[in-house]
Amino acid sequence: MSQSLRTPVLFFVVALLFILEGSTSFWVFSGSWNSSLAILNMALISAIMALGVNLQWGYAGLFNVGIMGFVALGGLATVLISMPVTHGAWSQGGIGIVFGLLVGAATVIAAVLLHTRMAAGRSRTLAVLGTLIVGFFVYRYIFDAGVAGVEAINPAQTGFLGGLNPGGPDNYKAHGYMTVLAWPVGGLLAAGAAWVVGKTALGLRSDYLAIATLGISEIVIAVIKNEDWLSRGVKNVIGLPRPVPYEIDLQQSADFVARADSLGLDTTTASTLAVKLSYSALFTVVLVALIILAQLSLNSPWGRMMRAIRDNEVAAQAMGKDVTKRHLQIFVLGSALCGLAGAMMTTLDGQFIPGTYQPLRFTFLIWVMVIVGGSGNNFGSVLGAFLIWYLWVQVEPLGQWLMAVITSSMADGSALKDHLINSAAYMRLFSMGIVLLLVLRFSPRGLIPEK
Amino acid sequence: MDFLNALVALSNFVLIPAIAYGSQLALGALGVTLIYGILRFSNFAHGDTMAFGAMVTILFTWWFQSMGISIHPLPTALLALPFGIVVTAMLLILTDRTVYRFYRRVKAKPIVFVMASMGVMFIMNGVVRFIIGPGDQRFADGERFIIRARDFKNATGLNEGLAFKTSQGITIVTAIIVVAVLFWFLNRTRTGKSMRAFSDNEDLALLSGINPERVVMITWIIVAALITIAGTLYGLDKTFKPFTYFQLLLPIFASAIVGGLGNPLGAIAGGFVIAFSEVTITYAWKKVAVYLLPESLEPSGLVQLMSTDYKFAVSFVILIVVLLIKPTGLFKGQSV
């Protein structure tokens, strides 16, 4: 099949899967449009992450396994932008925290400056060490006092700095547009982190970059989990405002009820569908815009240069291309996309729960999407994201069905039967591994290969 | 007296745990480094294979316990260890035959191997959770302590107690034995020498008639032994939970790289560097400081440089610093 035919056919097949999930309750399909749309919304977000990874891997050959960290930073941005400021947090410690962080940063800069300016020798070592030690204790002294002040404010409800929502604690949900404003901020936050990582780790060999990014993502999660003043840590932030209407408001609107009736839907279902559809519409707009940009960049001189660097670094260098700089650029861009998607995901969830960030789900699954879809091809990555996310969700009922078939001949109440049925949920990881290995082995260029 | 108390507190909370943890990391890092030296890729499935090995050992332990077989005062897990190693070795050889051998044949780039190892990681992850579940499992039995804190206090008359767990003692002794055997094997036997030759210069090794498939198979068997032992010891010392093994990947890689990838001696040194840094930086030093400093200078806080949750950050920072300053690691590893 030629590629120009292959792409639409594959997209059609995936669309059919979503339609089946919504319309028929046969086999593993639930027959609920709500479920189908829920999968679709997350698939749209995953597609943006996959685009970001494809930018790094497909265009430039950078192996980033720290996606989870950038996604979490995006989620953090949603909290920092869309939540209302905690009353008194800034006066009771917020300023101290910022000042403490500035002292910390100044210490590091001073140490680096001393290291570069002074002549090598024992006096330099002592000066650098002294600066670091004194700076660390001053930083901790100021910072800890600020943290204690912020976290003491009504710890059961707030105890964090809060965000920038102009509505205040009582009315912040009316300013739902703030979450959408948080999306680009999430991208920026992730881009900033990526710049720091890239600056230090991009010069290294590919496996080392992988390990460095794996490490940074764990650290980001550790920071978010522990710094309660920032986003309440493992106490979670719930009740984020929404850019779309609330189900309950829709159900109480006479206009909406009348319209739902005319479509023959009961009000509750119609309201949940309407909310999910509005999210889908928002996400689709972002995704389509990003695909267009990605396609334009891929076919621009810049995209050709990137692929040239990927295919032969030495030759590209000989042609006068600054490989390290271009790598840093694309690493920052790709990570920004992951941050953006992370902010969108937190918006969709309506809550920020650091404990849910698992590398298998947020880093390695995205990689499976890109590899299965076809690295180097934007449409491939998007298709991979839709397909793999769909499978990730549907493997669970599939596993249960499979276990039911396997155990049907066993006696009821036998320990093995119970164990098999209870363990069906772990089929997910297993099947993703199988899919990845099969694609890597038999179709290493993915479902829609790079042209 | 105060000095002795400080010393005991230091050994109890820093030295002994760090040595035990360092031994576990060193065994894990030896596996990473061997795979890197012979097969030339960073194996992302390492942590989950470790969980698999520990799981098989646990299953055998439970079986032995149910039959009443024990080697009291030592934990039954030691008896189950050889069985765990055999099963893990068979699994690793099977993954090599089904997954990695193909890429060796087509001479794929190292990054393709890394990706394949990601797939293997997913599968192992699923298999372990499928068989034993995602939760904590207890399997330690036998005597819990070699030295109890209270006995130590009574015997010495010091305020500080020293507790030396059996699992820590076993970890240290086992690690010494395993490392000694491994180095004897690599340096003295014909097979070990052929492995080192293969690692140093593949073409030359092939030219002198070394069978690459045999070298690879032996590597996997050694790796299986190393990580089953490391995983079981870690499980005995702390707890067995599949996800913690996945998270061990980072400190293990850090140890291997800090020491110099491909260099077994470096892997051991790296393991201890990482373990000691993690423990000293996340330990609350107040207890030691109280004994050493005069009362007027006693610290009010815990004197903890970083909260324990940042231990990943410690191994990561050391990793980055070493990579930037000395990319080949402390001991000369393979070139970057």
Short mmCIF file of N, CA and C in Angstrom, two decimals, chain A residues 161-301:
data_model
loop_
_atom_site.label_atom_id
_atom_site.label_comp_id
_atom_site.label_asym_id
_atom_site.label_seq_id
_atom_site.Cartn_x
_atom_site.Cartn_y
_atom_site.Cartn_z
N LEU A 161 1.56 28.64 48.36
CA LEU A 161 1.53 30.02 47.91
C LEU A 161 0.26 30.35 47.14
N GLY A 162 -0.24 29.38 46.41
CA GLY A 162 -1.38 29.65 45.56
C GLY A 162 -0.91 30.21 44.23
N GLY A 163 -1.88 30.62 43.42
CA GLY A 163 -1.51 31.03 42.07
C GLY A 163 -1.84 32.47 41.80
N LEU A 164 -2.22 32.72 40.56
CA LEU A 164 -2.43 34.10 40.12
C LEU A 164 -3.88 34.37 39.78
N ASN A 165 -4.79 33.47 40.11
CA ASN A 165 -6.17 33.66 39.71
C ASN A 165 -6.74 34.93 40.35
N PRO A 166 -7.29 35.84 39.54
CA PRO A 166 -7.75 37.11 40.10
C PRO A 166 -9.05 36.99 40.89
N GLY A 167 -9.70 35.85 40.84
CA GLY A 167 -11.02 35.74 41.46
C GLY A 167 -10.98 35.65 42.99
N GLY A 168 -9.85 35.32 43.57
CA GLY A 168 -9.81 35.14 45.01
C GLY A 168 -10.38 33.80 45.40
N PRO A 169 -10.19 33.41 46.68
CA PRO A 169 -10.56 32.06 47.12
C PRO A 169 -12.03 31.72 46.90
N ASP A 170 -12.90 32.72 46.88
CA ASP A 170 -14.32 32.38 46.81
C ASP A 170 -14.83 32.32 45.37
N ASN A 171 -14.20 33.06 44.53
CA ASN A 171 -14.77 33.22 43.21
C ASN A 171 -13.82 32.77 42.10
N TYR A 172 -12.76 31.99 42.47
CA TYR A 172 -11.75 31.72 41.45
C TYR A 172 -12.26 30.82 40.35
N LYS A 173 -13.31 30.03 40.65
CA LYS A 173 -13.78 29.11 39.61
C LYS A 173 -14.46 29.83 38.46
N ALA A 174 -14.84 31.10 38.69
CA ALA A 174 -15.44 31.86 37.60
C ALA A 174 -14.39 32.26 36.57
N HIS A 175 -13.11 32.19 36.95
CA HIS A 175 -12.06 32.60 36.03
C HIS A 175 -11.39 31.37 35.43
N GLY A 176 -12.21 30.53 34.80
CA GLY A 176 -11.69 29.28 34.25
C GLY A 176 -10.71 29.47 33.12
N TYR A 177 -10.78 30.63 32.43
CA TYR A 177 -9.87 30.87 31.32
C TYR A 177 -8.42 30.87 31.79
N MET A 178 -8.21 31.08 33.12
CA MET A 178 -6.84 31.11 33.62
C MET A 178 -6.10 29.79 33.34
N THR A 179 -6.86 28.68 33.34
CA THR A 179 -6.18 27.40 33.08
C THR A 179 -5.63 27.37 31.67
N VAL A 180 -6.38 27.93 30.73
CA VAL A 180 -5.88 27.94 29.35
C VAL A 180 -4.63 28.81 29.25
N LEU A 181 -4.64 29.92 30.02
CA LEU A 181 -3.44 30.76 30.04
C LEU A 181 -2.25 29.99 30.59
N ALA A 182 -2.55 29.01 31.46
CA ALA A 182 -1.46 28.25 32.09
C ALA A 182 -0.78 27.31 31.10
N TRP A 183 -1.45 26.95 30.01
CA TRP A 183 -0.85 25.99 29.07
C TRP A 183 0.49 26.47 28.53
N PRO A 184 0.52 27.67 27.90
CA PRO A 184 1.84 28.11 27.42
C PRO A 184 2.84 28.29 28.55
N VAL A 185 2.35 28.68 29.74
CA VAL A 185 3.29 28.82 30.86
C VAL A 185 3.89 27.47 31.20
N GLY A 186 3.06 26.42 31.15
CA GLY A 186 3.58 25.06 31.39
C GLY A 186 4.68 24.74 30.40
N GLY A 187 4.44 25.11 29.13
CA GLY A 187 5.45 24.89 28.11
C GLY A 187 6.74 25.63 28.45
N LEU A 188 6.60 26.89 28.91
CA LEU A 188 7.78 27.69 29.23
C LEU A 188 8.56 27.09 30.39
N LEU A 189 7.82 26.65 31.41
CA LEU A 189 8.46 26.07 32.59
C LEU A 189 9.27 24.84 32.18
N ALA A 190 8.63 23.98 31.37
CA ALA A 190 9.32 22.77 30.92
C ALA A 190 10.52 23.15 30.05
N ALA A 191 10.34 24.20 29.22
CA ALA A 191 11.44 24.62 28.36
C ALA A 191 12.62 25.09 29.20
N GLY A 192 12.33 25.82 30.28
CA GLY A 192 13.40 26.30 31.14
C GLY A 192 14.16 25.14 31.75
N ALA A 193 13.42 24.16 32.26
CA ALA A 193 14.08 22.99 32.85
C ALA A 193 14.89 22.27 31.78
N ALA A 194 14.32 22.14 30.58
CA ALA A 194 15.01 21.43 29.50
C ALA A 194 16.29 22.16 29.13
N TRP A 195 16.27 23.49 29.20
CA TRP A 195 17.47 24.24 28.85
C TRP A 195 18.60 23.89 29.80
N VAL A 196 18.26 23.85 31.11
CA VAL A 196 19.29 23.52 32.10
C VAL A 196 19.82 22.10 31.87
N VAL A 197 18.90 21.15 31.66
CA VAL A 197 19.33 19.76 31.44
C VAL A 197 20.17 19.67 30.18
N GLY A 198 19.66 20.31 29.10
CA GLY A 198 20.33 20.22 27.82
C GLY A 198 21.73 20.81 27.88
N LYS A 199 21.84 21.96 28.58
CA LYS A 199 23.14 22.64 28.69
C LYS A 199 24.18 21.70 29.30
N THR A 200 23.75 20.89 30.30
CA THR A 200 24.73 20.02 30.96
C THR A 200 24.88 18.68 30.27
N ALA A 201 23.79 18.10 29.77
CA ALA A 201 23.84 16.69 29.39
C ALA A 201 23.90 16.45 27.89
N LEU A 202 23.64 17.47 27.06
CA LEU A 202 23.52 17.18 25.63
C LEU A 202 24.85 16.86 24.96
N GLY A 203 25.93 17.29 25.56
CA GLY A 203 27.22 17.00 24.95
C GLY A 203 27.59 15.53 25.09
N LEU A 204 26.84 14.81 25.96
CA LEU A 204 27.21 13.44 26.27
C LEU A 204 26.65 12.47 25.25
N ARG A 205 27.11 11.22 25.37
CA ARG A 205 26.64 10.20 24.44
C ARG A 205 25.17 9.87 24.69
N SER A 206 24.53 9.23 23.72
CA SER A 206 23.08 9.09 23.78
C SER A 206 22.59 8.36 25.03
N ASP A 207 23.26 7.27 25.45
CA ASP A 207 22.74 6.57 26.63
C ASP A 207 22.85 7.45 27.86
N TYR A 208 23.90 8.29 27.89
CA TYR A 208 24.08 9.13 29.07
C TYR A 208 22.99 10.18 29.14
N LEU A 209 22.62 10.72 27.99
CA LEU A 209 21.52 11.68 27.97
C LEU A 209 20.26 11.01 28.51
N ALA A 210 20.05 9.75 28.10
CA ALA A 210 18.88 9.02 28.57
C ALA A 210 18.89 8.91 30.09
N ILE A 211 20.04 8.56 30.65
CA ILE A 211 20.08 8.39 32.10
C ILE A 211 19.94 9.73 32.80
N ALA A 212 20.56 10.77 32.22
CA ALA A 212 20.45 12.09 32.83
C ALA A 212 19.00 12.57 32.84
N THR A 213 18.29 12.35 31.73
CA THR A 213 16.90 12.81 31.70
C THR A 213 16.03 11.97 32.62
N LEU A 214 16.32 10.67 32.68
CA LEU A 214 15.58 9.81 33.63
C LEU A 214 15.75 10.36 35.04
N GLY A 215 16.97 10.77 35.36
CA GLY A 215 17.24 11.30 36.70
C GLY A 215 16.51 12.60 36.94
N ILE A 216 16.57 13.50 35.97
CA ILE A 216 15.97 14.82 36.21
C ILE A 216 14.47 14.69 36.40
N SER A 217 13.86 13.74 35.69
CA SER A 217 12.40 13.62 35.84
C SER A 217 12.06 13.11 37.24
N GLU A 218 12.88 12.19 37.77
CA GLU A 218 12.63 11.72 39.14
C GLU A 218 12.80 12.88 40.13
N ILE A 219 13.78 13.74 39.86
CA ILE A 219 14.02 14.85 40.79
C ILE A 219 12.85 15.84 40.75
N VAL A 220 12.38 16.12 39.54
CA VAL A 220 11.24 17.05 39.44
C VAL A 220 10.07 16.52 40.26
N ILE A 221 9.80 15.22 40.12
CA ILE A 221 8.69 14.65 40.88
C ILE A 221 8.97 14.73 42.38
N ALA A 222 10.23 14.45 42.77
CA ALA A 222 10.57 14.51 44.19
C ALA A 222 10.35 15.93 44.73
N VAL A 223 10.77 16.93 43.96
CA VAL A 223 10.59 18.32 44.40
C VAL A 223 9.11 18.63 44.54
N ILE A 224 8.33 18.26 43.54
CA ILE A 224 6.90 18.58 43.59
C ILE A 224 6.23 17.85 44.75
N LYS A 225 6.69 16.64 45.03
CA LYS A 225 6.08 15.90 46.13
C LYS A 225 6.44 16.49 47.48
N ASN A 226 7.63 17.06 47.60
CA ASN A 226 8.11 17.48 48.91
C ASN A 226 7.92 18.94 49.24
N GLU A 227 7.94 19.79 48.24
CA GLU A 227 7.86 21.23 48.53
C GLU A 227 6.39 21.61 48.67
N ASP A 228 5.89 21.47 49.89
CA ASP A 228 4.47 21.72 50.12
C ASP A 228 4.08 23.17 49.85
N TRP A 229 5.02 24.08 50.05
CA TRP A 229 4.67 25.50 49.85
C TRP A 229 4.38 25.80 48.39
N LEU A 230 4.87 24.91 47.50
CA LEU A 230 4.75 25.18 46.07
C LEU A 230 3.38 24.73 45.55
N SER A 231 3.05 23.46 45.78
CA SER A 231 1.78 22.97 45.27
C SER A 231 1.20 21.93 46.22
N ARG A 232 1.42 22.10 47.50
CA ARG A 232 0.89 21.26 48.56
C ARG A 232 1.48 19.85 48.55
N GLY A 233 2.45 19.56 47.74
CA GLY A 233 3.09 18.25 47.74
C GLY A 233 2.11 17.12 47.60
N VAL A 234 2.29 16.08 48.41
CA VAL A 234 1.41 14.91 48.28
C VAL A 234 0.03 15.15 48.88
N LYS A 235 -0.19 16.36 49.40
CA LYS A 235 -1.55 16.66 49.87
C LYS A 235 -2.46 17.01 48.69
N ASN A 236 -1.86 17.15 47.53
CA ASN A 236 -2.58 17.37 46.27
C ASN A 236 -3.34 18.70 46.23
N VAL A 237 -3.49 19.19 45.02
CA VAL A 237 -4.35 20.37 44.81
C VAL A 237 -5.57 19.88 44.06
N ILE A 238 -6.72 20.06 44.64
CA ILE A 238 -7.93 19.64 43.93
C ILE A 238 -8.82 20.85 43.66
N GLY A 239 -9.82 20.64 42.83
CA GLY A 239 -10.75 21.72 42.52
C GLY A 239 -10.13 22.84 41.72
N LEU A 240 -9.30 22.49 40.72
CA LEU A 240 -8.79 23.53 39.83
C LEU A 240 -9.94 24.09 39.00
N PRO A 241 -9.86 25.35 38.65
CA PRO A 241 -10.93 25.89 37.80
C PRO A 241 -10.89 25.24 36.42
N ARG A 242 -11.98 25.42 35.66
CA ARG A 242 -12.09 24.75 34.37
C ARG A 242 -12.35 25.77 33.27
N PRO A 243 -11.80 25.53 32.11
CA PRO A 243 -12.12 26.44 31.00
C PRO A 243 -13.49 26.14 30.38
N VAL A 244 -14.11 25.06 30.77
CA VAL A 244 -15.40 24.68 30.18
C VAL A 244 -16.45 24.70 31.29
N PRO A 245 -17.76 24.74 30.94
CA PRO A 245 -18.79 24.82 31.99
C PRO A 245 -18.84 23.56 32.85
N TYR A 246 -19.43 23.70 34.02
CA TYR A 246 -19.59 22.56 34.91
C TYR A 246 -20.87 21.80 34.56
N GLU A 247 -20.85 20.48 34.74
CA GLU A 247 -22.03 19.66 34.41
C GLU A 247 -23.26 20.17 35.15
N ILE A 248 -23.07 20.49 36.42
CA ILE A 248 -24.22 20.85 37.25
C ILE A 248 -24.87 22.14 36.75
N ASP A 249 -24.03 23.07 36.26
CA ASP A 249 -24.60 24.32 35.74
C ASP A 249 -25.41 24.05 34.48
N LEU A 250 -24.86 23.13 33.65
CA LEU A 250 -25.58 22.79 32.41
C LEU A 250 -26.94 22.18 32.74
N GLN A 251 -26.91 21.28 33.75
CA GLN A 251 -28.17 20.60 34.07
C GLN A 251 -29.22 21.56 34.59
N GLN A 252 -28.76 22.67 35.17
CA GLN A 252 -29.73 23.61 35.71
C GLN A 252 -30.14 24.66 34.69
N SER A 253 -29.47 24.65 33.52
CA SER A 253 -29.85 25.65 32.53
C SER A 253 -31.01 25.11 31.69
N ALA A 254 -32.12 25.86 31.67
CA ALA A 254 -33.35 25.42 30.97
C ALA A 254 -33.07 25.24 29.49
N ASP A 255 -32.25 26.14 28.95
CA ASP A 255 -31.93 26.11 27.54
C ASP A 255 -31.26 24.78 27.17
N PHE A 256 -30.28 24.37 28.03
CA PHE A 256 -29.54 23.14 27.76
C PHE A 256 -30.45 21.92 27.87
N VAL A 257 -31.30 21.91 28.90
CA VAL A 257 -32.20 20.78 29.10
C VAL A 257 -33.10 20.61 27.88
N ALA A 258 -33.62 21.74 27.38
CA ALA A 258 -34.51 21.67 26.22
C ALA A 258 -33.77 21.09 25.02
N ARG A 259 -32.50 21.55 24.86
CA ARG A 259 -31.76 21.06 23.70
C ARG A 259 -31.45 19.56 23.82
N ALA A 260 -31.11 19.14 25.04
CA ALA A 260 -30.84 17.72 25.26
C ALA A 260 -32.09 16.89 24.98
N ASP A 261 -33.23 17.41 25.39
CA ASP A 261 -34.48 16.69 25.15
C ASP A 261 -34.72 16.53 23.66
N SER A 262 -34.47 17.62 22.92
CA SER A 262 -34.75 17.55 21.49
C SER A 262 -33.84 16.52 20.81
N LEU A 263 -32.65 16.26 21.42
CA LEU A 263 -31.76 15.25 20.85
C LEU A 263 -32.08 13.86 21.38
N GLY A 264 -33.02 13.79 22.31
CA GLY A 264 -33.40 12.49 22.87
C GLY A 264 -32.42 11.95 23.89
N LEU A 265 -31.67 12.83 24.57
CA LEU A 265 -30.70 12.37 25.57
C LEU A 265 -31.20 12.80 26.95
N ASP A 266 -30.87 11.98 27.96
CA ASP A 266 -31.24 12.46 29.29
C ASP A 266 -30.22 13.50 29.74
N THR A 267 -30.63 14.39 30.62
CA THR A 267 -29.85 15.60 30.90
C THR A 267 -28.46 15.29 31.46
N THR A 268 -28.38 14.30 32.35
CA THR A 268 -27.09 14.00 32.97
C THR A 268 -26.07 13.57 31.92
N THR A 269 -26.47 12.60 31.08
CA THR A 269 -25.56 12.13 30.04
C THR A 269 -25.19 13.28 29.12
N ALA A 270 -26.20 14.05 28.73
CA ALA A 270 -25.93 15.13 27.79
C ALA A 270 -24.94 16.11 28.38
N SER A 271 -25.06 16.41 29.68
CA SER A 271 -24.14 17.40 30.26
C SER A 271 -22.72 16.86 30.31
N THR A 272 -22.57 15.58 30.69
CA THR A 272 -21.20 15.04 30.73
C THR A 272 -20.60 14.98 29.33
N LEU A 273 -21.44 14.62 28.35
CA LEU A 273 -20.94 14.58 26.98
C LEU A 273 -20.54 15.97 26.52
N ALA A 274 -21.37 16.96 26.86
CA ALA A 274 -21.08 18.32 26.40
C ALA A 274 -19.75 18.80 26.97
N VAL A 275 -19.53 18.51 28.26
CA VAL A 275 -18.27 18.95 28.88
C VAL A 275 -17.09 18.28 28.20
N LYS A 276 -17.20 16.96 27.96
CA LYS A 276 -16.08 16.23 27.36
C LYS A 276 -15.83 16.74 25.93
N LEU A 277 -16.97 17.00 25.23
CA LEU A 277 -16.81 17.48 23.85
C LEU A 277 -16.13 18.84 23.83
N SER A 278 -16.45 19.70 24.80
CA SER A 278 -15.80 21.01 24.80
C SER A 278 -14.30 20.86 25.01
N TYR A 279 -13.93 19.96 25.93
CA TYR A 279 -12.49 19.69 26.11
C TYR A 279 -11.89 19.18 24.81
N SER A 280 -12.58 18.21 24.18
CA SER A 280 -12.03 17.65 22.93
C SER A 280 -11.80 18.76 21.93
N ALA A 281 -12.78 19.69 21.84
CA ALA A 281 -12.65 20.75 20.85
C ALA A 281 -11.42 21.61 21.15
N LEU A 282 -11.26 21.98 22.43
CA LEU A 282 -10.10 22.80 22.82
C LEU A 282 -8.80 22.09 22.47
N PHE A 283 -8.72 20.82 22.86
CA PHE A 283 -7.48 20.06 22.64
C PHE A 283 -7.23 19.88 21.15
N THR A 284 -8.31 19.64 20.39
CA THR A 284 -8.12 19.43 18.95
C THR A 284 -7.54 20.67 18.31
N VAL A 285 -8.04 21.84 18.73
CA VAL A 285 -7.51 23.08 18.15
C VAL A 285 -6.01 23.15 18.38
N VAL A 286 -5.60 22.89 19.63
CA VAL A 286 -4.16 22.96 19.94
C VAL A 286 -3.39 21.94 19.12
N LEU A 287 -3.92 20.70 19.08
CA LEU A 287 -3.19 19.64 18.38
C LEU A 287 -3.04 19.96 16.91
N VAL A 288 -4.15 20.42 16.27
CA VAL A 288 -4.08 20.70 14.84
C VAL A 288 -3.08 21.82 14.58
N ALA A 289 -3.13 22.85 15.43
CA ALA A 289 -2.17 23.95 15.25
C ALA A 289 -0.74 23.42 15.35
N LEU A 290 -0.51 22.55 16.32
CA LEU A 290 0.85 22.04 16.50
C LEU A 290 1.28 21.15 15.35
N ILE A 291 0.33 20.34 14.84
CA ILE A 291 0.69 19.47 13.71
C ILE A 291 1.08 20.33 12.52
N ILE A 292 0.30 21.40 12.28
CA ILE A 292 0.61 22.26 11.13
C ILE A 292 2.01 22.86 11.31
N LEU A 293 2.27 23.37 12.51
CA LEU A 293 3.59 23.96 12.77
C LEU A 293 4.69 22.92 12.59
N ALA A 294 4.43 21.70 13.13
CA ALA A 294 5.46 20.66 13.06
C ALA A 294 5.72 20.28 11.61
N GLN A 295 4.64 20.18 10.81
CA GLN A 295 4.82 19.82 9.41
C GLN A 295 5.61 20.90 8.68
N LEU A 296 5.22 22.18 8.95
CA LEU A 296 5.93 23.28 8.28
C LEU A 296 7.41 23.24 8.64
N SER A 297 7.69 23.00 9.93
CA SER A 297 9.10 23.03 10.34
C SER A 297 9.85 21.84 9.74
N LEU A 298 9.16 20.71 9.65
CA LEU A 298 9.82 19.51 9.13
C LEU A 298 10.26 19.72 7.69
N ASN A 299 9.43 20.44 6.93
CA ASN A 299 9.73 20.62 5.51
C ASN A 299 10.49 21.90 5.23
N SER A 300 10.82 22.62 6.28
CA SER A 300 11.57 23.87 6.08
C SER A 300 13.06 23.55 6.03
N PRO A 301 13.87 24.53 5.64
CA PRO A 301 15.33 24.31 5.67
C PRO A 301 15.79 23.89 7.06
#
